[in-house]
Coordinates of C-alpha atoms and ligand atoms in Angstrom, one line a residue:
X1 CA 15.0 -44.4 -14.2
X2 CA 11.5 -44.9 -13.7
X3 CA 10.0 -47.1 -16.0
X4 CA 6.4 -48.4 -17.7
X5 CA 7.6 -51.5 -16.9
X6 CA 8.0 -51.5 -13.2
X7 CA 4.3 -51.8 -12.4
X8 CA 4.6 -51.0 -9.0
X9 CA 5.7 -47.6 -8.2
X10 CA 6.6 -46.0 -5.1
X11 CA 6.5 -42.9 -2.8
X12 CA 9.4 -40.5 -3.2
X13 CA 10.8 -39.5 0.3
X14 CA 14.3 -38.3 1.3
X15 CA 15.6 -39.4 -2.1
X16 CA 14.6 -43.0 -2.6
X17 CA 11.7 -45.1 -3.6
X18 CA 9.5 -45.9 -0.7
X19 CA 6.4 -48.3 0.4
X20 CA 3.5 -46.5 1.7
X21 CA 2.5 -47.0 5.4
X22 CA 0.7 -49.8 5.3
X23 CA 1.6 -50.9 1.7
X24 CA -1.7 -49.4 0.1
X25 CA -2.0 -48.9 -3.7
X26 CA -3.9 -47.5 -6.7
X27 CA -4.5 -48.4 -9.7
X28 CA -3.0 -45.9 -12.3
X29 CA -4.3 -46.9 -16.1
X30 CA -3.8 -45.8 -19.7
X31 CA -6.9 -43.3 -20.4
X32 CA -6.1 -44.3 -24.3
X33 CA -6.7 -47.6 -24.1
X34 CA -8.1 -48.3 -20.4
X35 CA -5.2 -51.1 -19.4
X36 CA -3.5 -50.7 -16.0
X37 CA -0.3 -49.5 -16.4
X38 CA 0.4 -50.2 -12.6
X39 CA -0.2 -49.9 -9.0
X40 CA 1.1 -46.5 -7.3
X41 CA 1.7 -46.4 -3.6
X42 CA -0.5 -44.1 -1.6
X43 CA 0.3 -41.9 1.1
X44 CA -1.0 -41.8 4.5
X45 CA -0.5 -39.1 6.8
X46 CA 1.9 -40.6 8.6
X47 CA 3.7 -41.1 5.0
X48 CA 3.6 -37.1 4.6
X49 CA 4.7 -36.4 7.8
X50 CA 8.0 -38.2 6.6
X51 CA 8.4 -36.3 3.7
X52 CA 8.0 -32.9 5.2
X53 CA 10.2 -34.3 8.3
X54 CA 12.7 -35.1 5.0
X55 CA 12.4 -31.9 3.6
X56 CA 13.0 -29.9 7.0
X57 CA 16.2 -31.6 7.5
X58 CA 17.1 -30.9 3.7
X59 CA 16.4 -27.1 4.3
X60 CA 17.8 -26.3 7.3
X61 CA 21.0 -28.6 7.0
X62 CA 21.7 -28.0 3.6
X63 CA 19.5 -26.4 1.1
X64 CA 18.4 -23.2 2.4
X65 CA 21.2 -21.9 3.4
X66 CA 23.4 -23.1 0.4
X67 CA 25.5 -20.2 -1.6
X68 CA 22.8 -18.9 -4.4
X69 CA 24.8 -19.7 -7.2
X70 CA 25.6 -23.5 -6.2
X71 CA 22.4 -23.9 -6.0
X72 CA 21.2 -22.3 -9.5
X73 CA 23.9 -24.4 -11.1
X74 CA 21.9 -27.8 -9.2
X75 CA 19.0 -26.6 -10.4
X76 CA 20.5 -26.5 -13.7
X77 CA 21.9 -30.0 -13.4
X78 CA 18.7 -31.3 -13.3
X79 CA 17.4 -29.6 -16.0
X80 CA 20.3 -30.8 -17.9
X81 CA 19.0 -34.4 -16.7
X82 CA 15.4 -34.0 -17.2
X83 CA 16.7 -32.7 -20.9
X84 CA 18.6 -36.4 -21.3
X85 CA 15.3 -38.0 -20.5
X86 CA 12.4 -35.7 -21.9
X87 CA 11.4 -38.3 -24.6
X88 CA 10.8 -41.1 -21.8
X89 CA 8.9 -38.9 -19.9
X90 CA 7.4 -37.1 -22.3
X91 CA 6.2 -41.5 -22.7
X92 CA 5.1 -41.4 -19.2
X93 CA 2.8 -38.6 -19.1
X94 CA 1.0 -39.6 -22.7
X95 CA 0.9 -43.3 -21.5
X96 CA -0.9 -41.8 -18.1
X97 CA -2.6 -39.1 -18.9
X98 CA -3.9 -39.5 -22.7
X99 CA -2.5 -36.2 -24.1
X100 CA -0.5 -36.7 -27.3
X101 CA 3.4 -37.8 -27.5
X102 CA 3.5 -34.1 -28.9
X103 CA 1.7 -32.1 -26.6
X104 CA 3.5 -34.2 -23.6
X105 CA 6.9 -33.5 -25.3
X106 CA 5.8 -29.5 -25.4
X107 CA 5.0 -29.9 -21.8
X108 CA 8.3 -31.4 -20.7
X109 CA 10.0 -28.7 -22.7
X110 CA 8.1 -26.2 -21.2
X111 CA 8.9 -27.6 -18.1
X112 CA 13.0 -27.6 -18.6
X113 CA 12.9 -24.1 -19.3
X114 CA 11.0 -22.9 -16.7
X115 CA 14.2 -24.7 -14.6
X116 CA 16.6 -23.1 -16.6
X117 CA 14.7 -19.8 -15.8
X118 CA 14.2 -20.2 -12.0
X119 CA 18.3 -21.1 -11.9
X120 CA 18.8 -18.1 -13.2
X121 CA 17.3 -16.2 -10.7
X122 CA 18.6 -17.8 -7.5
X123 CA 21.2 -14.8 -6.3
X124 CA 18.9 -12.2 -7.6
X125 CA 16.4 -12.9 -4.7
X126 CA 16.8 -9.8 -2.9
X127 CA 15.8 -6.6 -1.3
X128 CA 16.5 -3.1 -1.1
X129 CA 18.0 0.0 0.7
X130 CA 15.5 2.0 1.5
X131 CA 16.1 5.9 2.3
X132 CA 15.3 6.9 6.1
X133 CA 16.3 9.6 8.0
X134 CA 18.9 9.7 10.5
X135 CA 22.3 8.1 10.2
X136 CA 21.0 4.6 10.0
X137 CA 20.9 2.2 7.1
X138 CA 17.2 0.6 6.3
X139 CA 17.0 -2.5 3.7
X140 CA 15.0 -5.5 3.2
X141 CA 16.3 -9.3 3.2
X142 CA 14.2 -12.1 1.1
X143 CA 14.4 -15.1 3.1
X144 CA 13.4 -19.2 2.1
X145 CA 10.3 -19.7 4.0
X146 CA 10.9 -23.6 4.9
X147 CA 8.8 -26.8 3.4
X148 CA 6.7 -25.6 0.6
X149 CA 3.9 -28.0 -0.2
X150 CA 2.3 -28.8 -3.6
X151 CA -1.1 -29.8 -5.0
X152 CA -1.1 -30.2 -8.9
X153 CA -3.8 -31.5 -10.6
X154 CA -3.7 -34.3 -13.9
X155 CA -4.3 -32.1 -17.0
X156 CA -1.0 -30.8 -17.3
X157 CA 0.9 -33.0 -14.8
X158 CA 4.7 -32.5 -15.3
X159 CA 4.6 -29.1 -16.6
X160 CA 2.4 -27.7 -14.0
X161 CA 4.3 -29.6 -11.4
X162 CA 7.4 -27.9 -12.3
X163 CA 5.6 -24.6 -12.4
X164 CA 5.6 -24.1 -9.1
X165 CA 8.0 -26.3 -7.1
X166 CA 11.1 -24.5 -10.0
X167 CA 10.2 -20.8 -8.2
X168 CA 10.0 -22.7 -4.7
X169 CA 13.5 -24.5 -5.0
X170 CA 15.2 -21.5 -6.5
X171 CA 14.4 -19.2 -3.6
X172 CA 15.6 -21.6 -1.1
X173 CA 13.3 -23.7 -0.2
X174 CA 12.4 -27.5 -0.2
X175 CA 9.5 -29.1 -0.9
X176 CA 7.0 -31.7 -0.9
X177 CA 4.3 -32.8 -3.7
X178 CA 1.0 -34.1 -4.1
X179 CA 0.3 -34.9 -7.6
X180 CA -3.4 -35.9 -8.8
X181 CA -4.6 -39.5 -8.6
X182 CA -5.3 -40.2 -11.9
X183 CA -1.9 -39.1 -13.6
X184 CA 1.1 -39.7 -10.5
X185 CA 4.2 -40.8 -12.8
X186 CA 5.4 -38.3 -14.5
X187 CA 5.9 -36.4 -11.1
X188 CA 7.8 -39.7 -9.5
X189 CA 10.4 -39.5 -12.9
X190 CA 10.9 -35.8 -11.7
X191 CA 11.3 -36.4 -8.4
X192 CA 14.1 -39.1 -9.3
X193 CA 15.7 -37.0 -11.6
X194 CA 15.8 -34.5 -8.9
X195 CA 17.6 -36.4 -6.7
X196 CA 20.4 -36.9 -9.1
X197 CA 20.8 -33.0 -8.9
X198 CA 19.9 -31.7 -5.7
X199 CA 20.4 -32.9 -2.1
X200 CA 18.3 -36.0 -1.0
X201 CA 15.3 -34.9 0.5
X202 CA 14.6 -31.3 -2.0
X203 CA 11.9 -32.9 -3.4
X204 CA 9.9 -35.3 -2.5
X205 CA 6.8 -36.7 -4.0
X206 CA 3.5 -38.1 -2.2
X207 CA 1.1 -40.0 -4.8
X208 CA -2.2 -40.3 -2.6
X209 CA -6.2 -39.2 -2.1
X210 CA -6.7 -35.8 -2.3
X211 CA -8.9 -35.8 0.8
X212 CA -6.3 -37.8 2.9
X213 CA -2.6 -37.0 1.4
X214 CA -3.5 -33.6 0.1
X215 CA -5.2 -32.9 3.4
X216 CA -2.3 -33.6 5.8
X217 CA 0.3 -31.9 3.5
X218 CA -1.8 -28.5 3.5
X219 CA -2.9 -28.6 7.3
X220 CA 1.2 -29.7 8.4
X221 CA 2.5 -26.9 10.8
X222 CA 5.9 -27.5 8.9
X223 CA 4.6 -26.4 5.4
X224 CA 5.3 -22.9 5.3
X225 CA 3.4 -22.3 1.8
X226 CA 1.1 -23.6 -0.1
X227 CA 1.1 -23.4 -4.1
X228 CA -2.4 -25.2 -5.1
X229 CA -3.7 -25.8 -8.8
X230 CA -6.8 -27.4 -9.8
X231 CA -10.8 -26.5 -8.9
X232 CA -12.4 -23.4 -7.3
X233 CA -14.2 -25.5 -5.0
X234 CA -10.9 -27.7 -3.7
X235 CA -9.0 -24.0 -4.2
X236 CA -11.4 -22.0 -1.7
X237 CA -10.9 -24.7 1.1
X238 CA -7.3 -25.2 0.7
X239 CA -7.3 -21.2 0.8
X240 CA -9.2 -21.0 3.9
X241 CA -6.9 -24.0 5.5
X242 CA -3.8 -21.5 4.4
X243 CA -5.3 -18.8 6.5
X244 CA -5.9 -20.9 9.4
X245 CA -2.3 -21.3 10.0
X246 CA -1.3 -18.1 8.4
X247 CA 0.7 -19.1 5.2
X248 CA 0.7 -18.1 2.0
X249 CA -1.1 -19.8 -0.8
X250 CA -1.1 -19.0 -4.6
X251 CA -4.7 -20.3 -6.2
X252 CA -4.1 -21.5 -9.6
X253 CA -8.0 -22.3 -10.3
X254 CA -10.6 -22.8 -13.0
X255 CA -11.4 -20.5 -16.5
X256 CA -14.6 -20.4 -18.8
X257 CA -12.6 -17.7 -21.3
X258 CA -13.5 -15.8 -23.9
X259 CA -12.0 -16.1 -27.3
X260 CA -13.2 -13.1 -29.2
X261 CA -13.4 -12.8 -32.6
X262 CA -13.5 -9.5 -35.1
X263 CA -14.9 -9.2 -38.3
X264 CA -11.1 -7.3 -38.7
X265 CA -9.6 -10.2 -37.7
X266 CA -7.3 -12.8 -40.4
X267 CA -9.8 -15.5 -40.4
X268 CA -7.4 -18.4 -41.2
X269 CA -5.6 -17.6 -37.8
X270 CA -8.5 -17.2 -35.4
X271 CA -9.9 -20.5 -36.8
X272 CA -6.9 -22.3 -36.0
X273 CA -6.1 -20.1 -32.8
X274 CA -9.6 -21.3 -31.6
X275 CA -9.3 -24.9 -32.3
X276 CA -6.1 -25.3 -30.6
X277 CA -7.6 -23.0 -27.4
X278 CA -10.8 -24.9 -27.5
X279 CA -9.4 -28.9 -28.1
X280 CA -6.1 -29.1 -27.1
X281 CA -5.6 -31.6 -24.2
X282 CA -8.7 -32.7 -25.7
X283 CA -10.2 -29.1 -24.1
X284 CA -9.0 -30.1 -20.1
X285 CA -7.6 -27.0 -19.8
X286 CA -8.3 -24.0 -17.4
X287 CA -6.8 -21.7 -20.3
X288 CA -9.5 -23.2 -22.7
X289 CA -11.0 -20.8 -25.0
X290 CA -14.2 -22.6 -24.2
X291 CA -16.6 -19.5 -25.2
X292 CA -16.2 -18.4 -28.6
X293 CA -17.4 -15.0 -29.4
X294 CA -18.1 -14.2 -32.9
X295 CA -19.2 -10.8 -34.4
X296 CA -22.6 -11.7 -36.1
X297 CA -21.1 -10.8 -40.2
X298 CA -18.8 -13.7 -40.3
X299 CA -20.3 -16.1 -37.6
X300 CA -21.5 -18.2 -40.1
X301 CA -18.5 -18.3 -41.9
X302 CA -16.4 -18.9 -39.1
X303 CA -18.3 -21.9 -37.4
X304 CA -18.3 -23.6 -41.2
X305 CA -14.8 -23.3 -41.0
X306 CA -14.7 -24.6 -37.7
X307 CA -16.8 -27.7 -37.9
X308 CA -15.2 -28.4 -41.3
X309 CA -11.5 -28.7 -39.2
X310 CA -13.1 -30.3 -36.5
X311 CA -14.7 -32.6 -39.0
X312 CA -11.3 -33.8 -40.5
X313 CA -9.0 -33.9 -37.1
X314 CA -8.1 -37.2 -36.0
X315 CA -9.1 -38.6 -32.6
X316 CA -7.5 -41.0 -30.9
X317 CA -4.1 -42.6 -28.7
X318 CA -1.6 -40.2 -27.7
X319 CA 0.7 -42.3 -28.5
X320 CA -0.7 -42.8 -32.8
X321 CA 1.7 -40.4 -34.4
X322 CA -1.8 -39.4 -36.1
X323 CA -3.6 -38.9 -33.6
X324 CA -4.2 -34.9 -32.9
X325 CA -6.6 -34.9 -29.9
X326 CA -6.4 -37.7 -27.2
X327 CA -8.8 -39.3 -24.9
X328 CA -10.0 -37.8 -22.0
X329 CA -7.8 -38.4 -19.2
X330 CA -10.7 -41.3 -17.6
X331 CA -14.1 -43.0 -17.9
X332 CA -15.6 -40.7 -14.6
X333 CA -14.5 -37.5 -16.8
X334 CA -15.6 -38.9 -20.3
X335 CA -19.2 -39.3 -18.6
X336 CA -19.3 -35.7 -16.9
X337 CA -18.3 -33.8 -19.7
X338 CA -21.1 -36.5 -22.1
X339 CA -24.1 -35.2 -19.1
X340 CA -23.2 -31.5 -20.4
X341 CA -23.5 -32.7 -24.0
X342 CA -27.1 -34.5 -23.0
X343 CA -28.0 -31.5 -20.8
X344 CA -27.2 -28.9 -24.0
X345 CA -29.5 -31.1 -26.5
X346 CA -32.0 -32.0 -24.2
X347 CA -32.4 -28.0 -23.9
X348 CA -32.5 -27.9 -27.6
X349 CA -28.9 -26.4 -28.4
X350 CA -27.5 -26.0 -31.7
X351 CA -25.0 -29.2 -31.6
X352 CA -22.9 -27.8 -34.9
X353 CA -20.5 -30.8 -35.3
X354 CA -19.3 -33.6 -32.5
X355 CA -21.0 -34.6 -29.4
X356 CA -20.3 -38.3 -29.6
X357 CA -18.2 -40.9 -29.2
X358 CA -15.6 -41.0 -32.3
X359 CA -15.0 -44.4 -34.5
X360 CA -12.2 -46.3 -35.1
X361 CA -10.6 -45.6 -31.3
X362 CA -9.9 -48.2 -28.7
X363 CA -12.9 -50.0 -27.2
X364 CA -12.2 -48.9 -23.7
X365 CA -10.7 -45.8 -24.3
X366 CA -12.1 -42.1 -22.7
X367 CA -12.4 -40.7 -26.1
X368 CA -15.0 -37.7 -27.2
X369 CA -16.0 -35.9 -30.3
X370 CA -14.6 -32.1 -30.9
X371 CA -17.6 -30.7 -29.8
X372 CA -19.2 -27.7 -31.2
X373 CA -22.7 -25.7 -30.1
X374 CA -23.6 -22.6 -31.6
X375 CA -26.4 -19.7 -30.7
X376 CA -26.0 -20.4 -27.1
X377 CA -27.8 -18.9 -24.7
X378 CA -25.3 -17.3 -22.2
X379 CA -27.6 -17.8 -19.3
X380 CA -27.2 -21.9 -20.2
X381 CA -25.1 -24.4 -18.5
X382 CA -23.3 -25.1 -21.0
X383 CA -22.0 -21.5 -21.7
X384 CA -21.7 -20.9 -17.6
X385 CA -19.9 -23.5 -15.8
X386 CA -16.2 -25.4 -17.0
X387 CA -17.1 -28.4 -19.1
X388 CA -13.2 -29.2 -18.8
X389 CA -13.6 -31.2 -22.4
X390 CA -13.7 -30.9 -25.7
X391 CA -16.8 -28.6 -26.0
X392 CA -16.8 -24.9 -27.2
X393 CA -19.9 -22.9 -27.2
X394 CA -20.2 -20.1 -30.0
X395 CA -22.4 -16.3 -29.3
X396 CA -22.5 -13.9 -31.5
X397 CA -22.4 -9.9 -31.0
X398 CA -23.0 -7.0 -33.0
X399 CA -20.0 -4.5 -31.6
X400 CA -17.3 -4.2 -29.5
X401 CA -19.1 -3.0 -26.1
X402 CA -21.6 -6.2 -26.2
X403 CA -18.5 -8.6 -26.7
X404 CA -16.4 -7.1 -23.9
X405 CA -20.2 -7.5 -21.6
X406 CA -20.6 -11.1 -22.9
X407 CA -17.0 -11.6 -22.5
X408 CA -16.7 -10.3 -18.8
X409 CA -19.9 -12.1 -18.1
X410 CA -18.7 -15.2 -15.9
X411 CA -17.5 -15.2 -12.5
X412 CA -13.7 -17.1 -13.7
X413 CA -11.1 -14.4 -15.3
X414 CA -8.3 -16.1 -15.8
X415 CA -7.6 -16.0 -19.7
X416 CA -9.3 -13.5 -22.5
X417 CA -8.4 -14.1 -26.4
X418 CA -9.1 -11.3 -29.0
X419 CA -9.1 -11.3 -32.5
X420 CA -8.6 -8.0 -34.5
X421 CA -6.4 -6.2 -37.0
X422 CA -7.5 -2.8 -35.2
X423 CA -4.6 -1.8 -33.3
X424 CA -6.6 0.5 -30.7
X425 CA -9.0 -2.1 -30.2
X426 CA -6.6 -4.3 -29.0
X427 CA -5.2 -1.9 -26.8
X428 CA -8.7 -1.0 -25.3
X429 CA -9.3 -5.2 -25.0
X430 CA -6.5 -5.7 -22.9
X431 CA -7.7 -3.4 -20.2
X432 CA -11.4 -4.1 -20.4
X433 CA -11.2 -7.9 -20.3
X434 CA -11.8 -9.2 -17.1
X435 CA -8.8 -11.8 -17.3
X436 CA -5.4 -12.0 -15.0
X437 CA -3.8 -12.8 -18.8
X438 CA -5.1 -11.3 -22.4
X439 CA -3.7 -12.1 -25.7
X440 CA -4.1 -10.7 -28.9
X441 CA -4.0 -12.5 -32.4
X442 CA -2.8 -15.8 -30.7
X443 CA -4.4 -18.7 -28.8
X444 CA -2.9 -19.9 -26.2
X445 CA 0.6 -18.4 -25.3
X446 CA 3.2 -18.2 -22.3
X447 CA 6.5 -18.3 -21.2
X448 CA 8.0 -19.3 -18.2
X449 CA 9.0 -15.7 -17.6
X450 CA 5.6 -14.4 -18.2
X451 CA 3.4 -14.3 -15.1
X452 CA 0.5 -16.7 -15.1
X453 CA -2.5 -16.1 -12.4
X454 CA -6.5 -15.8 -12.3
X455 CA -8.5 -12.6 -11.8
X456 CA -11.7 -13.6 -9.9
X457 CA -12.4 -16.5 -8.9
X458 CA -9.7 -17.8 -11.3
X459 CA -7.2 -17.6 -8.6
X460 CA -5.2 -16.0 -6.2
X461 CA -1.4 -15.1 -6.9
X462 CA 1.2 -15.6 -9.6
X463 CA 2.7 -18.7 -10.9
X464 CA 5.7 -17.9 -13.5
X465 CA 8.2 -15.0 -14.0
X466 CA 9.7 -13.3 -11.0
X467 CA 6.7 -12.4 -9.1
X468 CA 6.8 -16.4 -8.2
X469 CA 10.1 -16.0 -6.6
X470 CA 8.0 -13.3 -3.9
X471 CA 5.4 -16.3 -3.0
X472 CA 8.1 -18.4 -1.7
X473 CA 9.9 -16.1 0.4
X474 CA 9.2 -14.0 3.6
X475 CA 10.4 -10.6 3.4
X476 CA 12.7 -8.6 6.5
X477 CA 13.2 -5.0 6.9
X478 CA 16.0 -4.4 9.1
X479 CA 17.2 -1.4 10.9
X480 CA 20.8 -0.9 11.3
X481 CA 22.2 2.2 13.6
X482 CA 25.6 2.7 14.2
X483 CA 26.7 2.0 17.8
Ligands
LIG1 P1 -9.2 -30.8 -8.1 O1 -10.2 -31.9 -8.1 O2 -9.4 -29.6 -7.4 O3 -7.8 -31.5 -7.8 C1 -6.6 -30.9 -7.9 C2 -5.7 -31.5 -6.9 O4 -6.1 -31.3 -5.6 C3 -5.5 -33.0 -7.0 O5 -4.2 -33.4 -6.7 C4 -6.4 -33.5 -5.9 O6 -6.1 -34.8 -5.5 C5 -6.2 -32.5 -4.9 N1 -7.2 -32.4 -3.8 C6 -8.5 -32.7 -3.9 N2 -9.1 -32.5 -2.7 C7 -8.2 -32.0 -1.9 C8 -8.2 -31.6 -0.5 N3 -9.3 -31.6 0.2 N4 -7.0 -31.2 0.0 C9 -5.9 -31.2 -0.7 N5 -5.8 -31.6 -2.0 C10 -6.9 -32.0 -2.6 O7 -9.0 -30.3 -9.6 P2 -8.8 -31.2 -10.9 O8 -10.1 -31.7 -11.3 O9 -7.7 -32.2 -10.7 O10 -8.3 -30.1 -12.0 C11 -9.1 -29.5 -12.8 C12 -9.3 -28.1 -12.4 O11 -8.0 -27.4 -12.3 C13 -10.1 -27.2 -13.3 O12 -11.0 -26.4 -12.6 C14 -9.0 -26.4 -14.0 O13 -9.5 -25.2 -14.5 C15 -8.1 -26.1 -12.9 N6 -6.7 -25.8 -13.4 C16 -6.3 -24.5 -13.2 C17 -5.0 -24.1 -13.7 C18 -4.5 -22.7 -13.6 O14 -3.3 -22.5 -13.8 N7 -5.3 -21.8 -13.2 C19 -4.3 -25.1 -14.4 C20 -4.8 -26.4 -14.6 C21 -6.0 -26.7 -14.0 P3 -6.9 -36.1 -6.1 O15 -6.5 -36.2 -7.5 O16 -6.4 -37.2 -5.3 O17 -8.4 -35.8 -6.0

């Protein structure tokens, strides 16, 4: 099992650990207290190229073509294993990514179940009979596409790993993954549980640059989809590369969402709902609630509240039991998301609570205040673009029409959280909000089962629930006349 202690850790191809061409290496540190945990090997094309060679064999000798059932049952093997181990990776991810031991432990949980789910499903992948005239039979076959490649990015490592390679395996296929730079590990300990379950060669797992590793697994002729989470920017060109070649490719990409908040609404809930959507992951989160809109009657009393909480939550090492907000995940983010905070108050912003460095945290840790502005313009920076930290802008409005405009105003709609008592409300919320998912009275919420994808430039395609199973398989309709 991989382990903290190793210090050097490998590539993951055809089942075992393995050098990189060339024997190149990162660094990989502790965002909570700035150590080195150890150097991870980086891929080179050529290093790529071997794992989709690995997971081409895997598909076509074994894998895709293996009886639907077996292969749930594998699939549930290893989330049997991952189940054994979920405190020691749970380790992994806090120790490499900063989160807390208990957010990382919700995220390998998560993570199991969305396994559990996707075994489940493998021998319900199918089509239909279709009625045609004519004494002929017309149905539709689901097929495995092939290689499916994987970009994840480091705020949710593990759990958004899983997320799309659990649909991707399920259907058929095998796959290869790039995981971010800054948080690699916790995808390696999948990958080697994996192994243990499923055929050498399923999954394998390609630590390396973005711009060089990420690159060659999207452009390969033998990746037959693409399933890409992270930024707009990287999004629209990995989009554009998917077209080139004519594959599919699901676009799990950035959020600035609304949390909107009634005067109707149960106070006590919305305060907490909008601290856990706002901070949690210490606010590196697409789903952030990262605009909070409150009507103007109990604005006042709802940012009190707020700072007051955000005032008394601790700060600091995901692994301190105490600790309920974690350091930013490194020093290059801790000093974009700072230049926001400077920008905002050099433009004369309302800075409510936060904006600095906390005490009492690790010297060279990434840590950040629970940031608070209110009154913010929503033509300013700050309320535009994704901060992607612990900074949550408050606006006012006087009814429901100007917080559905204000809410709507931003060109991300992945996630919309409401507020409100009034059932019809709610019910007119979820269809006006601009948002691929809305939830009412809670912040934030899903289930493997329950689709997950961006409206607007949030995203392209579905991640979760069956509509995953679609993106990873090529559809037949076939004609069948009697002789
Ligand atoms: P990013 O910079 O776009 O990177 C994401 C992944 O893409 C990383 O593995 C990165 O590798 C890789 N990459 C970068 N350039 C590439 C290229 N040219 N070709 C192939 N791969 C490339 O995003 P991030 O900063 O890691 O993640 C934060 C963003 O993700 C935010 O915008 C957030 O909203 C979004 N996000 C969306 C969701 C969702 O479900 N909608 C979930 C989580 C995060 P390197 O690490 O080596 O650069």
């Amino acid at each position: 099992m991989l382990s903290l202690e190793d210090k050097t850790f490998d590539l993951f191809i055809g089942g075992e650990f393995t050098e990189a061409a060339g024997g190149q290496t990162a660094e990989t540190t502790n965002p909570g207290t700035g150590e080195v945990i150890g150097h991870v090997a980086q891929a080179q094309p050529a290093d790529v190229d071997e794992a989709v060679a690995s997971a081409h064999a895997t598909f076509e000798d074994e894998w895709g073509s293996m009886d639907p059932y077996k292969r749930g049952r594998a699939l549930e093997d290893w989330a049997e294993i991952l189940w054994d181990r979920r405190d020691r990776i749970a380790k992994v991810e806090t120790t490499d990514q900063g989160k807390t031991l208990r957010e990382a432990q919700a995220d390998v949980a998560f993570a199991i179940k969305t396994i559990e789910y996707y075994a489940g499903l493998t021998d319900k992948v199918q089509g239909e009979e279709i009625p045609v005239p004519g004494s002929r039979l017309n149905f539709t076959r689901k097929e495995p596409l092939g290689v499916t490649g994987h970009v994840s990015p480091w705020n949710y490592p593990f759990q958004l790993a899983v997320r799309s390679l659990a649909p991707a395996l399920a259907a058929g296929n095998t796959a290869v993954l790039k995981p971010a730079s800054w948080t690699p590990l916790s995808s390696l300990a999948l990958a080697e549980t994996a192994s243990q379950a499923l055929p050498d060669g399923a999954l394998n797992v390609v630590p390396g640059r973005g711009s060089l590793a990420g690159d060659r697994l999207v452009e390969h002729p033998d990746v037959r989809a693409l399933s890409f989470t992270g930024s707009t920017d990287t999004g629209i060109q990995i989009g554009k590369k998917a077209m080139e070649k004519c594959v599919p490719a699901t676009l799990e990409l950035g959020g600035k969402c609304p949390n909107v908040v009634f005067e109707d609404a149960e106070l006590d809930k919305a305060t907490k709902g909008a601290i856990f959507a706002g901070y949690m992951n210490a606010g590196q989160m697409c789903w952030a609630g990262s605009r909070l809109l409150v009507q103007e009657s109990i604005a006042d009393d709802v940012v009190d509240n707020l700072a007051h909480a955000l005032e008394n939550t601790p700060v600091g090492p995901g692994t301190d039991e105490a600790s309920q907000m974690g350091p930013l995940v490194s020093e290059q983010r801790k000093q974009e998301v700072k230049e926001y905070i400077e920008i905002a108050e050099s433009e004369g912003l309302d800075l409510v609570t936060g904006g600095g460095e906390p005490d009492d945290v690790p010297e060279d840790g990434h840590y950040l205040e629970q940031t608070l502005f209110k009154d913010v313009p929503r033509d300013s920076q700050l309320a535009r673009e994704e901060v992607f930290g612990p900074v949550v802008t408050v606006h006012t409005f006087e009814d429901e029409e100007e917080a559905v405009e204000i809410a709507n105003d931003t060109e991300y709609g992945l996630y919309a959280y409401a507020y409100t008592s009034d059932m019809g409300r709610a019910m007119r919320l979820s269809e006006e909000l601009e948002a691929g998912v809305v939830s009412i009275n809670e912040s934030p919420i899903t289930f493997p089962q329950s689709p997950f994808g961006g409206h607007k430039e949030s995203g392209i395609g579905h991640e979760q629930g069956k509509e995953a199973i679609e993106h990873y398989t090529k559809q037949k309709t076939v004609f069948f006349k009697q002789p």
